[in-house]
mmCIF file of C-alpha atoms in Angstrom:
data_model
loop_
_atom_site.group_PDB
_atom_site.id
_atom_site.type_symbol
_atom_site.label_atom_id
_atom_site.label_comp_id
_atom_site.label_asym_id
_atom_site.label_seq_id
_atom_site.Cartn_x
_atom_site.Cartn_y
_atom_site.Cartn_z
ATOM 1 C CA MET P 66 0.071 0.106 -0.053
ATOM 2 C CA LYS P 67 2.909 2.369 0.990
ATOM 3 C CA SER P 68 4.866 1.526 -2.248
ATOM 4 C CA LYS P 69 1.580 2.232 -4.217
ATOM 5 C CA PHE P 70 1.117 5.501 -2.408
ATOM 6 C CA LEU P 71 4.767 6.501 -3.262
ATOM 7 C CA LEU P 72 4.456 5.645 -6.854
ATOM 8 C CA ILE P 73 1.355 7.886 -7.143
ATOM 9 C CA LEU P 74 3.183 10.774 -5.441
ATOM 10 C CA LEU P 75 6.055 10.315 -7.746
ATOM 11 C CA ALA P 76 3.777 10.261 -10.780
ATOM 12 C CA VAL P 77 2.113 13.456 -9.531
ATOM 13 C CA PHE P 78 5.389 15.202 -8.942
ATOM 14 C CA ALA P 79 6.766 14.141 -12.390
ATOM 15 C CA PHE P 80 3.579 15.501 -14.007
ATOM 16 C CA SER P 81 3.715 18.671 -12.178
ATOM 17 C CA PHE P 82 7.523 19.231 -13.005
ATOM 18 C CA THR P 83 6.849 18.427 -16.690
ATOM 19 C CA SER P 84 3.908 20.710 -16.636
ATOM 20 C CA CYS P 85 6.112 23.566 -15.171
ATOM 21 C CA GLU P 86 8.850 23.013 -17.762
ATOM 22 C CA ASP P 87 6.135 23.061 -20.662
ATOM 23 C CA ASN P 88 4.829 26.244 -19.308
ATOM 24 C CA LYS P 89 8.148 27.774 -18.855
ATOM 25 C CA LYS P 90 9.063 26.828 -22.521
ATOM 26 C CA LYS P 91 5.744 28.161 -23.863
ATOM 27 C CA GLU P 92 6.496 31.485 -22.157
ATOM 28 C CA GLU P 93 10.034 31.690 -23.562
ATOM 29 C CA GLU P 94 8.739 30.925 -27.007
ATOM 30 C CA LYS P 95 6.012 33.623 -26.551
ATOM 31 C CA ALA P 96 8.443 36.268 -25.417
ATOM 32 C CA GLN P 97 10.721 35.369 -28.425
ATOM 33 C CA MET P 98 7.949 35.672 -30.944
ATOM 34 C CA GLU P 99 6.930 39.048 -29.384
ATOM 35 C CA GLN P 100 10.524 40.247 -29.567
ATOM 36 C CA GLU P 101 10.856 39.075 -33.261
ATOM 37 C CA GLU P 102 7.329 40.802 -34.082
ATOM 38 C CA ALA P 103 8.553 44.024 -32.438
ATOM 39 C CA GLU P 104 11.908 43.972 -34.424
ATOM 40 C CA ARG P 105 9.920 43.379 -37.526
ATOM 41 C CA GLN P 106 7.613 46.250 -36.837
ATOM 42 C CA ALA P 107 10.651 48.470 -36.207
ATOM 43 C CA GLU P 108 12.395 47.509 -39.508
ATOM 44 C CA MET P 109 9.093 48.165 -41.323
ATOM 45 C CA GLU P 110 8.805 51.626 -39.735
ATOM 46 C CA ALA P 111 12.378 52.430 -40.557
ATOM 47 C CA GLU P 112 11.970 51.313 -44.121
ATOM 48 C CA LYS P 113 8.714 53.459 -44.509
ATOM 49 C CA GLU P 114 10.603 56.433 -43.135
ATOM 50 C CA ARG P 115 13.549 55.794 -45.544
ATOM 51 C CA MET P 116 11.239 55.468 -48.531
ATOM 52 C CA GLU P 117 9.225 58.597 -47.446
ATOM 53 C CA MET P 118 12.476 60.598 -47.142
ATOM 54 C CA GLU P 119 13.928 59.328 -50.544
ATOM 55 C CA SER P 120 10.631 60.260 -52.194
ATOM 56 C CA ASN P 121 10.907 63.791 -50.925
ATOM 57 C CA SER P 122 14.567 64.104 -51.282
ATOM 58 C CA ILE P 123 16.526 66.849 -53.078
ATOM 59 C CA ALA P 124 17.159 64.372 -55.931
ATOM 60 C CA ALA P 125 13.559 63.326 -56.116
ATOM 61 C CA LYS P 126 12.494 66.985 -56.350
ATOM 62 C CA ALA P 127 14.927 67.606 -59.031
ATOM 63 C CA MET P 128 13.843 64.493 -61.041
ATOM 64 C CA ALA P 129 10.140 65.611 -60.696
ATOM 65 C CA THR P 130 11.134 69.215 -62.135
ATOM 66 C CA ASP P 131 11.156 69.291 -65.957
ATOM 67 C CA SER P 132 13.370 72.507 -65.979
ATOM 68 C CA LEU P 133 16.089 70.662 -64.144
ATOM 69 C CA SER P 134 16.556 67.604 -66.339
ATOM 70 C CA THR P 135 19.993 68.720 -67.303
ATOM 71 C CA LEU P 136 21.068 68.980 -63.692
ATOM 72 C CA VAL P 137 19.625 65.370 -62.948
ATOM 73 C CA SER P 138 21.785 64.074 -65.902
ATOM 74 C CA ALA P 139 24.786 65.806 -64.580
ATOM 75 C CA LEU P 140 24.182 64.433 -60.959
ATOM 76 C CA LYS P 141 23.957 60.969 -62.412
ATOM 77 C CA SER P 142 27.044 61.381 -64.588
ATOM 78 C CA ALA P 143 28.956 62.556 -61.401
ATOM 79 C CA GLU P 144 27.532 59.816 -59.338
ATOM 80 C CA LEU P 145 26.067 62.294 -56.981
ATOM 81 C CA ALA P 146 22.312 61.389 -57.350
ATOM 82 C CA THR P 147 22.485 58.794 -54.602
ATOM 83 C CA SER P 148 24.125 61.266 -52.234
ATOM 84 C CA PHE P 149 21.127 63.735 -52.582
ATOM 85 C CA THR P 150 18.680 60.851 -52.301
ATOM 86 C CA GLU P 151 19.888 59.032 -49.146
ATOM 87 C CA ASP P 152 22.059 61.487 -47.220
ATOM 88 C CA GLU P 153 20.060 63.213 -44.497
ATOM 89 C CA GLY P 154 21.717 66.586 -45.041
ATOM 90 C CA PRO P 155 20.637 69.190 -44.509
ATOM 91 C CA PHE P 156 21.795 70.886 -47.755
ATOM 92 C CA THR P 157 20.964 74.009 -49.800
ATOM 93 C CA VAL P 158 21.253 73.513 -53.506
ATOM 94 C CA PHE P 159 21.485 76.392 -55.938
ATOM 95 C CA ALA P 160 20.029 74.370 -58.768
ATOM 96 C CA PRO P 161 20.810 75.741 -62.496
ATOM 97 C CA THR P 162 17.921 75.218 -64.783
ATOM 98 C CA ASN P 163 18.181 73.818 -68.271
ATOM 99 C CA SER P 164 18.371 77.258 -69.701
ATOM 100 C CA ALA P 165 21.173 78.110 -67.320
ATOM 101 C CA PHE P 166 23.172 75.021 -68.665
ATOM 102 C CA GLU P 167 22.420 76.144 -72.180
ATOM 103 C CA LYS P 168 24.514 79.344 -71.445
ATOM 104 C CA VAL P 169 27.596 77.158 -70.825
ATOM 105 C CA ASP P 170 29.753 76.499 -73.847
ATOM 106 C CA LYS P 171 28.507 73.256 -75.390
ATOM 107 C CA ALA P 172 32.032 71.799 -75.845
ATOM 108 C CA THR P 173 32.802 72.521 -72.302
ATOM 109 C CA LEU P 174 29.575 70.919 -71.052
ATOM 110 C CA ASP P 175 30.038 67.804 -73.333
ATOM 111 C CA GLU P 176 33.537 67.429 -72.002
ATOM 112 C CA LEU P 177 32.418 67.616 -68.319
ATOM 113 C CA MET P 178 29.651 65.054 -69.003
ATOM 114 C CA LYS P 179 32.243 62.397 -70.074
ATOM 115 C CA SER P 180 32.722 59.469 -67.667
ATOM 116 C CA GLU P 181 36.314 60.126 -67.339
ATOM 117 C CA ASN P 182 35.705 63.746 -66.159
ATOM 118 C CA LYS P 183 33.203 62.843 -63.480
ATOM 119 C CA ASP P 184 35.358 64.126 -60.551
ATOM 120 C CA GLN P 185 35.748 67.528 -62.268
ATOM 121 C CA LEU P 186 31.897 67.550 -62.888
ATOM 122 C CA ALA P 187 31.320 66.605 -59.296
ATOM 123 C CA GLY P 188 33.496 69.605 -58.326
ATOM 124 C CA VAL P 189 31.328 71.961 -60.395
ATOM 125 C CA LEU P 190 28.174 70.529 -59.001
ATOM 126 C CA LYS P 191 29.307 70.673 -55.373
ATOM 127 C CA TYR P 192 30.077 74.378 -55.980
ATOM 128 C CA HIS P 193 26.388 74.731 -56.199
ATOM 129 C CA VAL P 194 25.696 73.135 -52.630
ATOM 130 C CA VAL P 195 25.991 74.363 -49.135
ATOM 131 C CA ASP P 196 26.342 71.843 -46.259
ATOM 132 C CA LYS P 197 23.402 73.356 -44.176
ATOM 133 C CA GLU P 198 19.845 74.672 -44.914
ATOM 134 C CA ILE P 199 19.466 78.305 -46.015
ATOM 135 C CA THR P 200 16.141 79.661 -46.759
ATOM 136 C CA ALA P 201 15.708 82.881 -49.044
ATOM 137 C CA SER P 202 14.751 84.839 -45.864
ATOM 138 C CA ASP P 203 18.005 83.619 -44.123
ATOM 139 C CA LEU P 204 20.003 84.568 -47.188
ATOM 140 C CA SER P 205 18.449 88.015 -47.389
ATOM 141 C CA GLN P 206 19.039 88.539 -43.694
ATOM 142 C CA MET P 207 22.721 87.455 -44.061
ATOM 143 C CA ILE P 208 23.194 89.832 -46.915
ATOM 144 C CA GLU P 209 21.674 92.732 -44.920
ATOM 145 C CA ASP P 210 23.838 91.692 -41.736
ATOM 146 C CA GLY P 211 26.958 91.734 -44.126
ATOM 147 C CA ASP P 212 26.291 95.323 -45.377
ATOM 148 C CA GLY P 213 25.203 94.278 -48.872
ATOM 149 C CA GLU P 214 26.830 90.909 -49.422
ATOM 150 C CA VAL P 215 27.739 87.664 -47.713
ATOM 151 C CA THR P 216 30.275 84.927 -48.650
ATOM 152 C CA PHE P 217 30.040 81.455 -47.703
ATOM 153 C CA ALA P 218 31.798 78.106 -48.370
ATOM 154 C CA THR P 219 30.438 75.472 -50.550
ATOM 155 C CA MET P 220 30.642 71.654 -50.385
ATOM 156 C CA GLU P 221 33.396 71.991 -53.013
ATOM 157 C CA GLY P 222 35.514 74.172 -50.620
ATOM 158 C CA ALA P 223 35.568 77.369 -52.790
ATOM 159 C CA GLU P 224 33.343 80.234 -51.733
ATOM 160 C CA LEU P 225 30.299 81.906 -53.259
ATOM 161 C CA THR P 226 29.082 85.447 -52.615
ATOM 162 C CA ALA P 227 25.437 86.493 -52.468
ATOM 163 C CA MET P 228 24.109 89.970 -52.877
ATOM 164 C CA MET P 229 20.979 91.936 -53.739
ATOM 165 C CA ASP P 230 20.187 93.152 -57.141
ATOM 166 C CA GLY P 231 16.960 95.183 -56.593
ATOM 167 C CA GLU P 232 14.613 92.548 -55.084
ATOM 168 C CA ASN P 233 16.455 89.600 -56.474
ATOM 169 C CA ILE P 234 19.258 87.684 -54.725
ATOM 170 C CA VAL P 235 22.294 87.164 -56.901
ATOM 171 C CA LEU P 236 25.186 84.782 -56.614
ATOM 172 C CA LYS P 237 28.720 85.843 -57.700
ATOM 173 C CA ASP P 238 31.218 83.044 -58.393
ATOM 174 C CA GLY P 239 35.066 83.117 -58.068
ATOM 175 C CA ASN P 240 35.355 84.491 -61.671
ATOM 176 C CA GLY P 241 32.978 87.391 -60.913
ATOM 177 C CA ASN P 242 30.150 85.920 -63.009
ATOM 178 C CA THR P 243 26.676 86.070 -61.570
ATOM 179 C CA ALA P 244 23.507 84.028 -61.394
ATOM 180 C CA THR P 245 20.105 85.193 -60.150
ATOM 181 C CA ILE P 246 17.900 83.134 -57.891
ATOM 182 C CA ILE P 247 14.720 82.789 -59.866
ATOM 183 C CA ALA P 248 12.537 80.351 -57.474
ATOM 184 C CA THR P 249 13.258 79.915 -53.854
ATOM 185 C CA ASP P 250 12.577 77.652 -50.908
ATOM 186 C CA ILE P 251 11.608 74.392 -52.656
ATOM 187 C CA GLU P 252 11.601 72.221 -49.646
ATOM 188 C CA ALA P 253 13.038 68.646 -49.496
ATOM 189 C CA SER P 254 13.261 66.087 -46.821
ATOM 190 C CA ASN P 255 17.082 66.681 -46.643
ATOM 191 C CA GLY P 256 17.274 70.426 -47.432
ATOM 192 C CA MET P 257 16.311 73.243 -49.566
ATOM 193 C CA VAL P 258 16.610 74.006 -53.312
ATOM 194 C CA HIS P 259 16.716 77.334 -54.975
ATOM 195 C CA LEU P 260 16.590 77.684 -58.732
ATOM 196 C CA ILE P 261 19.223 79.707 -60.582
ATOM 197 C CA ASP P 262 19.527 81.165 -64.027
ATOM 198 C CA GLY P 263 23.253 80.418 -64.516
ATOM 199 C CA VAL P 264 25.947 77.977 -63.856
ATOM 200 C CA VAL P 265 28.570 79.310 -61.360
ATOM 201 C CA MET P 266 32.147 78.218 -61.506
ATOM 202 C CA LYS P 267 34.999 78.561 -59.022
ATOM 203 C CA LYS P 268 38.011 80.497 -59.928
ATOM 204 C CA ALA P 269 40.387 78.468 -62.052
ATOM 205 C CA SER P 270 43.547 77.700 -60.346
#
């Protein structure tokens, strides 16, 4: 009778132990599934944010603007399109329109667009970019505070000067040539775009 009772106790203990182990295992599996789901949701949110940023990036805005098709081609030739799509910035781009590029000597432009000259082309394009966000209002204030003009460094390293010409903001490059800002404050997810009517060039060394 005693041995039978002991066997029953052992059986109950074994069942309880197994049951506890099963519950512990189920809880661990549930916690792991919840963690994996949370990580999956976080990845999806991050991807969504990345796609939203890229669809509203400076490069995307340029691609959606017919008058900037030459600039887009130049960015691709210089392998800079990805930078202005994926980089968070913020940047300010003084974007030459198609008609601005038409003012550049065709032979010079064709030469710049060749694959072997992509570094030189990248330098020209970076001369149109400032490594911070500047609105038209900011630029006007900077010109006023600078007694009529302000000079700032571009991503290329050389400097541009901005000044007023009547109600228009004008950029003067290293060679003394000017380009007028003809459209301002085109907002992008990674900065600001202003359209200009000329291509500015740094002073030849």
